[in-house]
């Protein structure tokens, strides 16, 4: 089962915290929640905190894009995939713990997340996509695992406070 929203369901409705349940019941049948759908919470203007259970394995593309007041996300341990632009434009996001099973950080995932000042990339991540952290201008520290094979073009463009060097074996893709 994936979490979806109806048109304008979370937009401008004062919802500040979303705690995704691990299971939902429909017609007396219990279903496990495994995905946050593409665009599920996009433009949810008042959303400040999201708690995702360990049963969720995928956060869809643009799922939380432009949630400008979003500050904290608990991804849970089960997430292995985060779609393109999932948290793009979450200007106040300052705290997100990436789960250990994550293997890729897709294009523009955290682009324009001005509040991020540190990110610890799990050891299983081998790919960081284009613009992944572009314009995260408060970002000072990124712990990139030594087995990260690819950092795509502009992944950290505009991160003027970043001082972390890339691992020696990483292939940097430039324009």
PDB file of C-alpha atoms in Angstrom:
ATOM      1  CA  UNK A   1       0.000   0.000   0.000  1.00  0.00           C
ATOM      2  CA  UNK A   2       1.270   3.492  -0.757  1.00  0.00           C
ATOM      3  CA  UNK A   3       0.338   6.786   0.845  1.00  0.00           C
ATOM      4  CA  UNK A   4      -1.294   9.145  -1.667  1.00  0.00           C
ATOM      5  CA  UNK A   5      -3.153  12.393  -1.336  1.00  0.00           C
ATOM      6  CA  UNK A   6      -6.279  13.605  -2.987  1.00  0.00           C
ATOM      7  CA  UNK A   7      -6.073  16.940  -4.819  1.00  0.00           C
ATOM      8  CA  UNK A   8      -5.188  19.672  -2.307  1.00  0.00           C
ATOM      9  CA  UNK A   9      -5.688  17.328   0.655  1.00  0.00           C
ATOM     10  CA  UNK A  10      -2.689  18.605   2.619  1.00  0.00           C
ATOM     11  CA  UNK A  11      -2.223  21.996   0.989  1.00  0.00           C
ATOM     12  CA  UNK A  12      -2.942  24.970   3.231  1.00  0.00           C
ATOM     13  CA  UNK A  13      -4.801  22.940   5.837  1.00  0.00           C
ATOM     14  CA  UNK A  14      -2.696  23.579   8.930  1.00  0.00           C
ATOM     15  CA  UNK A  15      -1.332  19.994   9.191  1.00  0.00           C
ATOM     16  CA  UNK A  16       2.005  20.359  10.990  1.00  0.00           C
ATOM     17  CA  UNK A  17       2.956  16.750  11.783  1.00  0.00           C
ATOM     18  CA  UNK A  18       2.350  13.633   9.731  1.00  0.00           C
ATOM     19  CA  UNK A  19       2.965  10.262  11.344  1.00  0.00           C
ATOM     20  CA  UNK A  20       2.588   7.641   8.604  1.00  0.00           C
ATOM     21  CA  UNK A  21       1.124   4.423  10.049  1.00  0.00           C
ATOM     22  CA  UNK A  22       2.860   1.096   9.453  1.00  0.00           C
ATOM     23  CA  UNK A  23      -0.483  -0.480   8.533  1.00  0.00           C
ATOM     24  CA  UNK A  24      -3.911   0.657   7.433  1.00  0.00           C
ATOM     25  CA  UNK A  25      -7.227  -1.175   7.514  1.00  0.00           C
ATOM     26  CA  UNK A  26      -9.691  -1.019   4.662  1.00  0.00           C
ATOM     27  CA  UNK A  27     -12.846  -3.168   4.458  1.00  0.00           C
ATOM     28  CA  UNK A  28     -11.631  -5.203   7.442  1.00  0.00           C
ATOM     29  CA  UNK A  29      -8.393  -6.035   5.601  1.00  0.00           C
ATOM     30  CA  UNK A  30      -5.071  -4.861   7.039  1.00  0.00           C
ATOM     31  CA  UNK A  31      -2.423  -3.576   4.604  1.00  0.00           C
ATOM     32  CA  UNK A  32       1.226  -2.703   5.206  1.00  0.00           C
ATOM     33  CA  UNK A  33       2.307   0.767   4.104  1.00  0.00           C
ATOM     34  CA  UNK A  34       5.419   0.392   1.929  1.00  0.00           C
ATOM     35  CA  UNK A  35       5.595   3.577  -0.173  1.00  0.00           C
ATOM     36  CA  UNK A  36       5.046   7.308  -0.009  1.00  0.00           C
ATOM     37  CA  UNK A  37       3.610   8.057  -3.467  1.00  0.00           C
ATOM     38  CA  UNK A  38       5.064  10.508  -5.970  1.00  0.00           C
ATOM     39  CA  UNK A  39       3.887  14.050  -5.106  1.00  0.00           C
ATOM     40  CA  UNK A  40       2.094  12.769  -1.962  1.00  0.00           C
ATOM     41  CA  UNK A  41       2.776  15.816   0.217  1.00  0.00           C
ATOM     42  CA  UNK A  42       4.135  18.266  -2.363  1.00  0.00           C
ATOM     43  CA  UNK A  43       3.450  21.914  -1.448  1.00  0.00           C
ATOM     44  CA  UNK A  44       2.090  21.035   2.002  1.00  0.00           C
ATOM     45  CA  UNK A  45       2.789  24.515   3.218  1.00  0.00           C
ATOM     46  CA  UNK A  46       2.424  24.091   6.991  1.00  0.00           C
ATOM     47  CA  UNK A  47       4.022  20.655   7.348  1.00  0.00           C
ATOM     48  CA  UNK A  48       6.889  20.756   9.894  1.00  0.00           C
ATOM     49  CA  UNK A  49       7.562  17.129  10.815  1.00  0.00           C
ATOM     50  CA  UNK A  50       7.199  13.748   9.104  1.00  0.00           C
ATOM     51  CA  UNK A  51       7.612  10.348  10.739  1.00  0.00           C
ATOM     52  CA  UNK A  52       7.853   7.391   8.363  1.00  0.00           C
ATOM     53  CA  UNK A  53       7.647   3.827   9.724  1.00  0.00           C
ATOM     54  CA  UNK A  54      10.198   1.082   9.089  1.00  0.00           C
ATOM     55  CA  UNK A  55       7.729  -0.685   6.763  1.00  0.00           C
ATOM     56  CA  UNK A  56       8.144   2.012   4.100  1.00  0.00           C
ATOM     57  CA  UNK A  57      10.830   1.121   1.563  1.00  0.00           C
ATOM     58  CA  UNK A  58      10.337   3.915  -0.972  1.00  0.00           C
ATOM     59  CA  UNK A  59       9.735   7.653  -0.902  1.00  0.00           C
ATOM     60  CA  UNK A  60       8.437   8.694  -4.323  1.00  0.00           C
ATOM     61  CA  UNK A  61       9.676  11.509  -6.504  1.00  0.00           C
ATOM     62  CA  UNK A  62       8.642  15.002  -5.423  1.00  0.00           C
ATOM     63  CA  UNK A  63       6.934  13.435  -2.368  1.00  0.00           C
ATOM     64  CA  UNK A  64       7.733  16.381  -0.078  1.00  0.00           C
ATOM     65  CA  UNK A  65       8.898  18.923  -2.649  1.00  0.00           C
ATOM     66  CA  UNK A  66       8.356  22.571  -1.687  1.00  0.00           C
ATOM     67  CA  UNK A  67       7.245  21.875   1.873  1.00  0.00           C
ATOM     68  CA  UNK A  68       8.944  25.113   2.871  1.00  0.00           C
ATOM     69  CA  UNK A  69       8.330  24.798   6.620  1.00  0.00           C
ATOM     70  CA  UNK A  70       9.377  21.133   6.907  1.00  0.00           C
ATOM     71  CA  UNK A  71      12.088  20.921   9.579  1.00  0.00           C
ATOM     72  CA  UNK A  72      12.461  17.263  10.546  1.00  0.00           C
ATOM     73  CA  UNK A  73      12.045  13.937   8.788  1.00  0.00           C
ATOM     74  CA  UNK A  74      12.392  10.522  10.407  1.00  0.00           C
ATOM     75  CA  UNK A  75      12.774   8.224   7.406  1.00  0.00           C
ATOM     76  CA  UNK A  76      12.675   4.977   9.336  1.00  0.00           C
ATOM     77  CA  UNK A  77      15.096   2.115   8.825  1.00  0.00           C
ATOM     78  CA  UNK A  78      13.316   0.481   5.884  1.00  0.00           C
ATOM     79  CA  UNK A  79      13.719   3.151   3.200  1.00  0.00           C
ATOM     80  CA  UNK A  80      16.015   1.972   0.415  1.00  0.00           C
ATOM     81  CA  UNK A  81      14.933   4.390  -2.348  1.00  0.00           C
ATOM     82  CA  UNK A  82      14.214   8.122  -2.380  1.00  0.00           C
ATOM     83  CA  UNK A  83      12.941   9.548  -5.658  1.00  0.00           C
ATOM     84  CA  UNK A  84      14.117  12.582  -7.628  1.00  0.00           C
ATOM     85  CA  UNK A  85      13.369  15.928  -5.959  1.00  0.00           C
ATOM     86  CA  UNK A  86      11.735  14.207  -2.975  1.00  0.00           C
ATOM     87  CA  UNK A  87      12.763  16.986  -0.566  1.00  0.00           C
ATOM     88  CA  UNK A  88      13.675  19.721  -3.046  1.00  0.00           C
ATOM     89  CA  UNK A  89      12.810  23.199  -1.780  1.00  0.00           C
ATOM     90  CA  UNK A  90      12.309  22.171   1.848  1.00  0.00           C
ATOM     91  CA  UNK A  91      14.094  25.354   2.928  1.00  0.00           C
ATOM     92  CA  UNK A  92      13.815  24.777   6.694  1.00  0.00           C
ATOM     93  CA  UNK A  93      14.802  21.095   6.686  1.00  0.00           C
ATOM     94  CA  UNK A  94      17.636  20.836   9.184  1.00  0.00           C
ATOM     95  CA  UNK A  95      17.418  17.259  10.379  1.00  0.00           C
ATOM     96  CA  UNK A  96      17.212  14.084   8.350  1.00  0.00           C
ATOM     97  CA  UNK A  97      18.865  10.779   9.131  1.00  0.00           C
ATOM     98  CA  UNK A  98      19.408   8.729   5.994  1.00  0.00           C
ATOM     99  CA  UNK A  99      18.713   5.022   6.566  1.00  0.00           C
ATOM    100  CA  UNK A 100      21.486   2.414   6.247  1.00  0.00           C
ATOM    101  CA  UNK A 101      19.816   0.547   3.358  1.00  0.00           C
ATOM    102  CA  UNK A 102      19.892   3.548   1.021  1.00  0.00           C
ATOM    103  CA  UNK A 103      22.075   2.948  -2.079  1.00  0.00           C
ATOM    104  CA  UNK A 104      21.458   6.054  -4.212  1.00  0.00           C
ATOM    105  CA  UNK A 105      20.718   9.718  -3.694  1.00  0.00           C
ATOM    106  CA  UNK A 106      18.821  10.735  -6.803  1.00  0.00           C
ATOM    107  CA  UNK A 107      18.782  13.975  -8.793  1.00  0.00           C
ATOM    108  CA  UNK A 108      17.783  17.104  -6.851  1.00  0.00           C
ATOM    109  CA  UNK A 109      16.754  15.073  -3.797  1.00  0.00           C
ATOM    110  CA  UNK A 110      17.792  17.787  -1.320  1.00  0.00           C
ATOM    111  CA  UNK A 111      18.278  20.726  -3.681  1.00  0.00           C
ATOM    112  CA  UNK A 112      17.578  24.105  -2.022  1.00  0.00           C
ATOM    113  CA  UNK A 113      17.368  22.671   1.494  1.00  0.00           C
ATOM    114  CA  UNK A 114      18.962  25.767   2.997  1.00  0.00           C
ATOM    115  CA  UNK A 115      18.674  24.551   6.608  1.00  0.00           C
ATOM    116  CA  UNK A 116      20.827  21.418   6.211  1.00  0.00           C
ATOM    117  CA  UNK A 117      24.252  21.929   7.761  1.00  0.00           C
ATOM    118  CA  UNK A 118      25.412  18.315   8.012  1.00  0.00           C
ATOM    119  CA  UNK A 119      24.518  15.116   6.223  1.00  0.00           C
ATOM    120  CA  UNK A 120      25.811  11.618   6.893  1.00  0.00           C
ATOM    121  CA  UNK A 121      25.570   9.494   3.782  1.00  0.00           C
ATOM    122  CA  UNK A 122      25.165   5.779   4.597  1.00  0.00           C
ATOM    123  CA  UNK A 123      27.945   3.395   3.645  1.00  0.00           C
ATOM    124  CA  UNK A 124      25.754   1.639   1.064  1.00  0.00           C
ATOM    125  CA  UNK A 125      25.349   4.758  -1.101  1.00  0.00           C
ATOM    126  CA  UNK A 126      27.366   4.396  -4.297  1.00  0.00           C
ATOM    127  CA  UNK A 127      25.723   7.133  -6.383  1.00  0.00           C
ATOM    128  CA  UNK A 128      24.890  10.798  -5.762  1.00  0.00           C
ATOM    129  CA  UNK A 129      22.776  12.313  -8.540  1.00  0.00           C
ATOM    130  CA  UNK A 130      22.866  15.631 -10.360  1.00  0.00           C
ATOM    131  CA  UNK A 131      21.986  18.637  -8.209  1.00  0.00           C
ATOM    132  CA  UNK A 132      21.385  16.310  -5.224  1.00  0.00           C
ATOM    133  CA  UNK A 133      22.461  18.944  -2.670  1.00  0.00           C
ATOM    134  CA  UNK A 134      22.692  22.023  -4.896  1.00  0.00           C
ATOM    135  CA  UNK A 135      22.222  25.317  -3.032  1.00  0.00           C
ATOM    136  CA  UNK A 136      22.229  23.729   0.407  1.00  0.00           C
ATOM    137  CA  UNK A 137      24.103  26.844   1.404  1.00  0.00           C
ATOM    138  CA  UNK A 138      24.280  26.040   5.133  1.00  0.00           C
ATOM    139  CA  UNK A 139      25.838  22.643   4.437  1.00  0.00           C
ATOM    140  CA  UNK A 140      29.267  22.481   6.091  1.00  0.00           C
ATOM    141  CA  UNK A 141      29.916  18.766   6.494  1.00  0.00           C
ATOM    142  CA  UNK A 142      29.088  15.764   4.331  1.00  0.00           C
ATOM    143  CA  UNK A 143      30.337  12.334   5.288  1.00  0.00           C
ATOM    144  CA  UNK A 144      30.697  10.525   1.969  1.00  0.00           C
ATOM    145  CA  UNK A 145      31.438   6.803   2.219  1.00  0.00           C
ATOM    146  CA  UNK A 146      34.669   5.573   0.647  1.00  0.00           C
ATOM    147  CA  UNK A 147      32.744   3.180  -1.617  1.00  0.00           C
ATOM    148  CA  UNK A 148      30.754   6.005  -3.259  1.00  0.00           C
ATOM    149  CA  UNK A 149      31.508   5.473  -6.940  1.00  0.00           C
ATOM    150  CA  UNK A 150      29.800   8.449  -8.610  1.00  0.00           C
ATOM    151  CA  UNK A 151      29.121  12.047  -7.646  1.00  0.00           C
ATOM    152  CA  UNK A 152      27.239  13.573 -10.568  1.00  0.00           C
ATOM    153  CA  UNK A 153      27.601  17.087 -11.943  1.00  0.00           C
ATOM    154  CA  UNK A 154      26.523  19.967  -9.743  1.00  0.00           C
ATOM    155  CA  UNK A 155      25.717  17.574  -6.862  1.00  0.00           C
ATOM    156  CA  UNK A 156      27.114  20.102  -4.375  1.00  0.00           C
ATOM    157  CA  UNK A 157      27.009  23.296  -6.478  1.00  0.00           C
ATOM    158  CA  UNK A 158      26.303  26.405  -4.439  1.00  0.00           C
ATOM    159  CA  UNK A 159      27.301  24.733  -1.170  1.00  0.00           C
ATOM    160  CA  UNK A 160      29.780  27.494  -0.375  1.00  0.00           C
ATOM    161  CA  UNK A 161      30.364  26.457   3.241  1.00  0.00           C
ATOM    162  CA  UNK A 162      31.186  22.837   2.409  1.00  0.00           C
ATOM    163  CA  UNK A 163      34.675  21.767   3.422  1.00  0.00           C
ATOM    164  CA  UNK A 164      34.455  17.980   3.067  1.00  0.00           C
ATOM    165  CA  UNK A 165      36.790  16.418   0.471  1.00  0.00           C
ATOM    166  CA  UNK A 166      35.548  13.656  -1.809  1.00  0.00           C
ATOM    167  CA  UNK A 167      36.857  10.110  -1.308  1.00  0.00           C
ATOM    168  CA  UNK A 168      39.849   9.355  -3.551  1.00  0.00           C
ATOM    169  CA  UNK A 169      38.166   6.571  -5.549  1.00  0.00           C
ATOM    170  CA  UNK A 170      35.060   8.592  -6.448  1.00  0.00           C
ATOM    171  CA  UNK A 171      34.332   9.382 -10.086  1.00  0.00           C
ATOM    172  CA  UNK A 172      33.319  13.042 -10.251  1.00  0.00           C
ATOM    173  CA  UNK A 173      31.151  13.821 -13.281  1.00  0.00           C
ATOM    174  CA  UNK A 174      31.572  17.396 -14.437  1.00  0.00           C
ATOM    175  CA  UNK A 175      29.698  19.315 -17.132  1.00  0.00           C
TER     176      UNK A 175
END
